[in-house]
Structure formats: structure tokens, C-alpha cells
Amino acid sequence: MLVIGDQIRINRPGHKYRLTVEVTTPDGIKTGSGVLAVVPDRNYNRGGRTTMRGEAVFVDLGQNGAHGKNLIALLVHRQGPKLDFDDINYVALRAYGAARGNRVSFNDIQRQTGVVPVQADQVPVLVSFGDPNAPGTARLVAGDNAEAVLGEGYAIRAVTVEVVPNGFWPIDFGGALGVPVTRGLEAKLPWLAAPGDPAATALQAAGLPAGGEAREAFARK
């Protein structure tokens, strides 16, 4: 029981937040969201790092041609010529800090309420797939010029975060038990479950650097 309890302590999320992306389209506003869990390093050796559980946020923009249009907020940020896989852990902290006008710590984040904007360089990398079944059709979408990829009448309206109840991990199945991490991206991007490294193909097609962590741009356990 002591071992089980300690593992729950180590692996329990420090906080969860809902990342929401709103897109203006010719047919109105389309929205996609997902709940992400941030797990701070609680190991005794202090040699680990804060990690993330969850998946990229998929926004269905409606039918336009055979496959429809889409927008995906990845679990990475752009840092010059490189991708930063850790900044996604701090999106809620920084967004609430900016909205409140003061720094928010891991210890304070669960006490934050309301929906706040994610702005400027805190917005994750955005991509779109011409065909969600084909990773090689990925294209990078600029937050301030979505029309260049998505077409006339499309624009990023807002990216927001909201802290949600942490719950009783690992039985956080919903309701009073806590908001579960959002899953199901493989149903929308079927190649994620394919052998090889299709995630690297997708990043490269979007003009992004692709290394051994490529799949973590889309999903993390």
C-alpha cells in the first residue's frame, strides 16, 4: 500500500487545464478544446523533469472538399529554428500570470479561476492537414495570417486556457472524480498509430524540425 500510495503521489498531475482554440470561418465560429495534465517532477533523485499528458487540440473547421478543413494546436512551441517540447507545461501558468499581472506558481495554479487568453509566443505551433489521413499534407499556420493556408474568411479568433479540477488520479473518469485528459486524436489523424515515424513526416512537411520526439508534438501518455 505504501508503494502504491507513493506512485500515486509521484504520478498525480500537479494541475490540469483546458486549451481551447476558436477559429472564425465563413460558416461561423468553430471551436476545439482538450484537457492537458501537467505532472511536476516528484522523484527522489530530482533528476527528472515536468511532463505533460494529453493530445494536440483538433479543430474541425467543416467540410470543404473531400476531407474538410482543420486546424491543430500542437504540444510544442517554436523557439527560433528549434521546437520546444517543454513550454506546453507552462502555458496555463504564464497565461494566468499575464492576465493577473503577477507571477503564478505551481502551488497557486489550482486556485486560479476563469478563462484567460493565451497570447503571442505562448500560443502553441498551429498546423493544418490537407488530408488528415496523410501526414505529408501538413502545413504551418501563422496565428496572424491563417487565410494563407486555410483560405479566405478564416482567422484565429482566440486561444484560451482554463484550469479544471484535478480530481482523484488515477480514477479521474469525470464528474466528481475530476476532468479526464482528452484522448481520441488517433481517430482524427489515423496515421498516428502507424509504424515508422509519420509524426516526423508531418512536422517536416510543415517546415518544422523533426527529431526523435516528433510524436510528442501530437500526443503524450
Short mmCIF file of C-alpha atoms in Angstrom, two decimals:
data_model
loop_
_atom_site.label_atom_id
_atom_site.label_comp_id
_atom_site.label_asym_id
_atom_site.label_seq_id
_atom_site.Cartn_x
_atom_site.Cartn_y
_atom_site.Cartn_z
CA MET A 1 0.00 0.00 0.00
CA LEU A 2 2.87 2.36 0.76
CA VAL A 3 4.41 1.70 -2.67
CA ILE A 4 1.07 2.24 -4.44
CA GLY A 5 0.44 5.43 -2.50
CA ASP A 6 3.89 6.73 -3.32
CA GLN A 7 3.43 6.02 -7.02
CA ILE A 8 0.14 7.91 -6.98
CA ARG A 9 1.91 10.82 -5.28
CA ILE A 10 4.68 10.83 -7.88
CA ASN A 11 2.46 10.44 -10.95
CA ARG A 12 -0.57 12.52 -9.96
CA PRO A 13 -0.94 15.65 -12.10
CA GLY A 14 0.00 18.91 -10.45
CA HIS A 15 -2.78 20.61 -12.38
CA LYS A 16 -4.93 20.27 -15.48
CA TYR A 17 -6.04 22.89 -17.92
CA ARG A 18 -8.38 23.08 -20.88
CA LEU A 19 -6.78 24.55 -24.00
CA THR A 20 -9.37 25.96 -26.40
CA VAL A 21 -8.88 27.24 -29.95
CA GLU A 22 -11.56 29.34 -31.67
CA VAL A 23 -11.46 29.92 -35.42
CA THR A 24 -13.55 32.33 -37.45
CA THR A 25 -14.76 30.68 -40.66
CA PRO A 26 -17.16 31.66 -43.46
CA ASP A 27 -19.71 29.41 -41.72
CA GLY A 28 -19.27 30.92 -38.26
CA ILE A 29 -17.00 30.25 -35.31
CA LYS A 30 -15.58 26.74 -34.94
CA THR A 31 -14.08 25.57 -31.64
CA GLY A 32 -11.88 22.72 -30.47
CA SER A 33 -10.56 22.02 -26.99
CA GLY A 34 -8.67 19.45 -24.99
CA VAL A 35 -7.72 18.88 -21.36
CA LEU A 36 -4.00 18.55 -20.66
CA ALA A 37 -2.36 17.37 -17.43
CA VAL A 38 0.92 18.76 -16.10
CA VAL A 39 2.94 16.43 -13.86
CA PRO A 40 5.80 18.04 -11.90
CA ASP A 41 8.94 16.08 -11.08
CA ARG A 42 8.41 14.45 -7.69
CA ASN A 43 11.03 11.69 -7.94
CA TYR A 44 13.50 11.32 -5.13
CA ASN A 45 16.54 11.58 -7.38
CA ARG A 46 15.43 15.07 -8.57
CA GLY A 47 16.81 14.15 -11.97
CA GLY A 48 13.54 14.13 -13.88
CA ARG A 49 11.52 16.90 -15.46
CA THR A 50 7.99 18.23 -15.53
CA THR A 51 5.97 16.27 -18.06
CA MET A 52 2.70 16.52 -19.95
CA ARG A 53 -0.17 14.11 -20.60
CA GLY A 54 -2.67 14.75 -23.35
CA GLU A 55 -3.04 15.38 -27.04
CA ALA A 56 -2.90 18.19 -29.56
CA VAL A 57 -6.15 20.14 -29.94
CA PHE A 58 -8.00 19.35 -33.17
CA VAL A 59 -10.45 21.89 -34.55
CA ASP A 60 -12.86 20.63 -37.22
CA LEU A 61 -13.49 23.60 -39.50
CA GLY A 62 -16.22 21.94 -41.51
CA GLN A 63 -16.43 20.32 -44.90
CA ASN A 64 -14.61 21.82 -47.82
CA GLY A 65 -13.74 19.23 -50.42
CA ALA A 66 -13.18 15.52 -49.77
CA HIS A 67 -11.57 15.81 -46.33
CA GLY A 68 -12.71 19.10 -44.82
CA LYS A 69 -10.58 21.80 -43.26
CA ASN A 70 -8.91 21.51 -39.90
CA LEU A 71 -6.56 23.23 -37.51
CA ILE A 72 -4.38 21.54 -34.90
CA ALA A 73 -2.67 23.21 -31.95
CA LEU A 74 0.39 21.05 -31.32
CA LEU A 75 2.04 20.34 -27.97
CA VAL A 76 5.12 22.34 -28.94
CA HIS A 77 6.28 25.93 -29.30
CA ARG A 78 8.69 27.41 -31.82
CA GLN A 79 11.96 28.69 -30.39
CA GLY A 80 13.92 30.06 -33.33
CA PRO A 81 15.00 27.16 -35.54
CA LYS A 82 14.04 24.58 -32.90
CA LEU A 83 10.89 23.18 -31.33
CA ASP A 84 10.43 23.49 -27.57
CA PHE A 85 8.63 20.45 -26.14
CA ASP A 86 8.55 21.76 -22.55
CA ASP A 87 6.84 25.15 -22.88
CA ILE A 88 3.43 23.48 -23.17
CA ASN A 89 3.78 22.62 -19.46
CA TYR A 90 3.75 26.30 -18.55
CA VAL A 91 1.02 27.66 -20.81
CA ALA A 92 -1.58 27.94 -18.03
CA LEU A 93 0.90 29.35 -15.52
CA ARG A 94 2.04 32.07 -17.90
CA ALA A 95 -1.42 32.87 -19.24
CA TYR A 96 -2.88 33.38 -15.75
CA GLY A 97 0.20 35.34 -14.72
CA ALA A 98 -0.21 37.67 -17.69
CA ALA A 99 -3.94 38.06 -17.07
CA ARG A 100 -3.48 38.73 -13.33
CA GLY A 101 -0.43 40.91 -13.73
CA ASN A 102 1.72 38.80 -11.42
CA ARG A 103 3.64 35.54 -11.48
CA VAL A 104 1.63 32.37 -10.79
CA SER A 105 3.43 29.35 -9.34
CA PHE A 106 2.67 25.64 -9.48
CA ASN A 107 1.37 25.89 -5.91
CA ASP A 108 -1.04 28.67 -6.85
CA ILE A 109 -2.37 27.42 -10.16
CA GLN A 110 -5.21 25.29 -8.74
CA ARG A 111 -6.67 28.41 -7.11
CA GLN A 112 -6.97 30.25 -10.42
CA THR A 113 -10.45 30.61 -11.91
CA GLY A 114 -11.96 31.79 -15.15
CA VAL A 115 -10.92 31.62 -18.78
CA VAL A 116 -7.85 33.65 -19.78
CA PRO A 117 -6.24 34.32 -23.16
CA VAL A 118 -3.06 32.72 -24.47
CA GLN A 119 -1.22 35.37 -26.39
CA ALA A 120 1.77 35.96 -28.65
CA ASP A 121 4.59 33.46 -28.30
CA GLN A 122 2.68 31.40 -25.72
CA VAL A 123 0.35 30.13 -28.47
CA PRO A 124 1.47 26.61 -29.49
CA VAL A 125 2.51 25.80 -33.04
CA LEU A 126 -0.52 25.59 -35.36
CA VAL A 127 -0.76 23.29 -38.38
CA SER A 128 -3.40 22.12 -40.83
CA PHE A 129 -3.66 18.93 -42.90
CA GLY A 130 -4.93 18.99 -46.44
CA ASP A 131 -5.79 15.33 -45.83
CA PRO A 132 -5.90 14.21 -42.17
CA ASN A 133 -5.08 10.68 -43.37
CA ALA A 134 -1.80 11.81 -44.91
CA PRO A 135 0.92 13.26 -42.64
CA GLY A 136 2.75 14.69 -45.64
CA THR A 137 -0.06 17.20 -46.24
CA ALA A 138 0.70 19.21 -43.08
CA ARG A 139 1.11 22.97 -43.45
CA LEU A 140 2.23 25.51 -40.87
CA VAL A 141 -0.46 28.06 -40.00
CA ALA A 142 0.55 31.54 -38.85
CA GLY A 143 -1.59 32.78 -35.99
CA ASP A 144 -1.94 36.21 -37.57
CA ASN A 145 -2.47 35.01 -41.14
CA ALA A 146 -4.49 31.80 -41.13
CA GLU A 147 -6.02 32.72 -44.50
CA ALA A 148 -2.75 31.96 -46.25
CA VAL A 149 -3.28 28.23 -45.58
CA LEU A 150 -6.95 27.85 -44.67
CA GLY A 151 -8.41 30.23 -47.23
CA GLU A 152 -10.36 33.46 -47.34
CA GLY A 153 -12.56 34.13 -44.34
CA TYR A 154 -10.55 32.01 -41.88
CA ALA A 155 -8.81 33.59 -38.89
CA ILE A 156 -7.67 32.56 -35.41
CA ARG A 157 -10.24 34.24 -33.17
CA ALA A 158 -8.84 33.23 -29.78
CA VAL A 159 -6.70 30.75 -27.89
CA THR A 160 -7.62 30.39 -24.21
CA VAL A 161 -6.90 28.29 -21.14
CA GLU A 162 -8.96 27.38 -18.09
CA VAL A 163 -7.79 25.43 -15.04
CA VAL A 164 -10.07 22.42 -14.47
CA PRO A 165 -10.49 20.14 -11.41
CA ASN A 166 -7.53 17.85 -10.93
CA GLY A 167 -9.65 15.03 -9.50
CA PHE A 168 -8.63 11.75 -7.93
CA TRP A 169 -6.00 10.43 -10.28
CA PRO A 170 -5.87 7.59 -11.46
CA ILE A 171 -9.67 7.30 -11.21
CA ASP A 172 -10.40 10.75 -12.65
CA PHE A 173 -13.04 9.49 -15.05
CA GLY A 174 -15.20 12.61 -14.98
CA GLY A 175 -17.77 14.31 -12.81
CA ALA A 176 -16.88 14.50 -9.13
CA LEU A 177 -13.81 12.35 -9.79
CA GLY A 178 -12.19 15.07 -11.87
CA VAL A 179 -11.94 16.09 -15.52
CA PRO A 180 -10.10 13.40 -17.52
CA VAL A 181 -7.33 14.12 -20.00
CA THR A 182 -8.75 14.34 -23.53
CA ARG A 183 -7.97 11.42 -25.86
CA GLY A 184 -9.10 10.37 -29.33
CA LEU A 185 -6.72 12.14 -31.70
CA GLU A 186 -5.85 8.86 -33.46
CA ALA A 187 -9.42 8.71 -34.75
CA LYS A 188 -8.88 12.07 -36.46
CA LEU A 189 -5.26 11.52 -37.52
CA PRO A 190 -5.18 7.73 -38.14
CA TRP A 191 -1.51 7.70 -39.13
CA LEU A 192 -0.54 8.42 -35.52
CA ALA A 193 -0.94 4.69 -34.83
CA ALA A 194 1.02 3.63 -37.92
CA PRO A 195 4.53 2.12 -37.70
CA GLY A 196 7.60 4.15 -38.53
CA ASP A 197 7.71 7.86 -37.70
CA PRO A 198 4.79 9.53 -39.50
CA ALA A 199 4.79 12.36 -36.96
CA ALA A 200 8.26 13.34 -38.19
CA THR A 201 6.92 13.32 -41.74
CA ALA A 202 4.13 15.68 -40.69
CA LEU A 203 6.49 18.11 -38.97
CA GLN A 204 8.87 18.12 -41.93
CA ALA A 205 6.00 18.73 -44.36
CA ALA A 206 5.05 21.78 -42.27
CA GLY A 207 8.63 23.05 -42.47
CA LEU A 208 9.34 22.22 -38.83
CA PRO A 209 12.37 20.39 -37.41
CA ALA A 210 11.67 16.74 -36.69
CA GLY A 211 13.71 14.68 -34.26
CA GLY A 212 13.21 11.61 -32.14
CA GLU A 213 10.50 13.33 -30.09
CA ALA A 214 8.28 14.09 -33.10
CA ARG A 215 5.27 12.08 -31.89
CA GLU A 216 5.22 14.08 -28.65
CA ALA A 217 4.20 17.11 -30.69
CA PHE A 218 0.85 15.34 -31.17
CA ALA A 219 0.31 13.05 -28.18
CA ARG A 220 1.85 12.21 -24.83
CA LYS A 221 0.96 9.40 -22.48
#
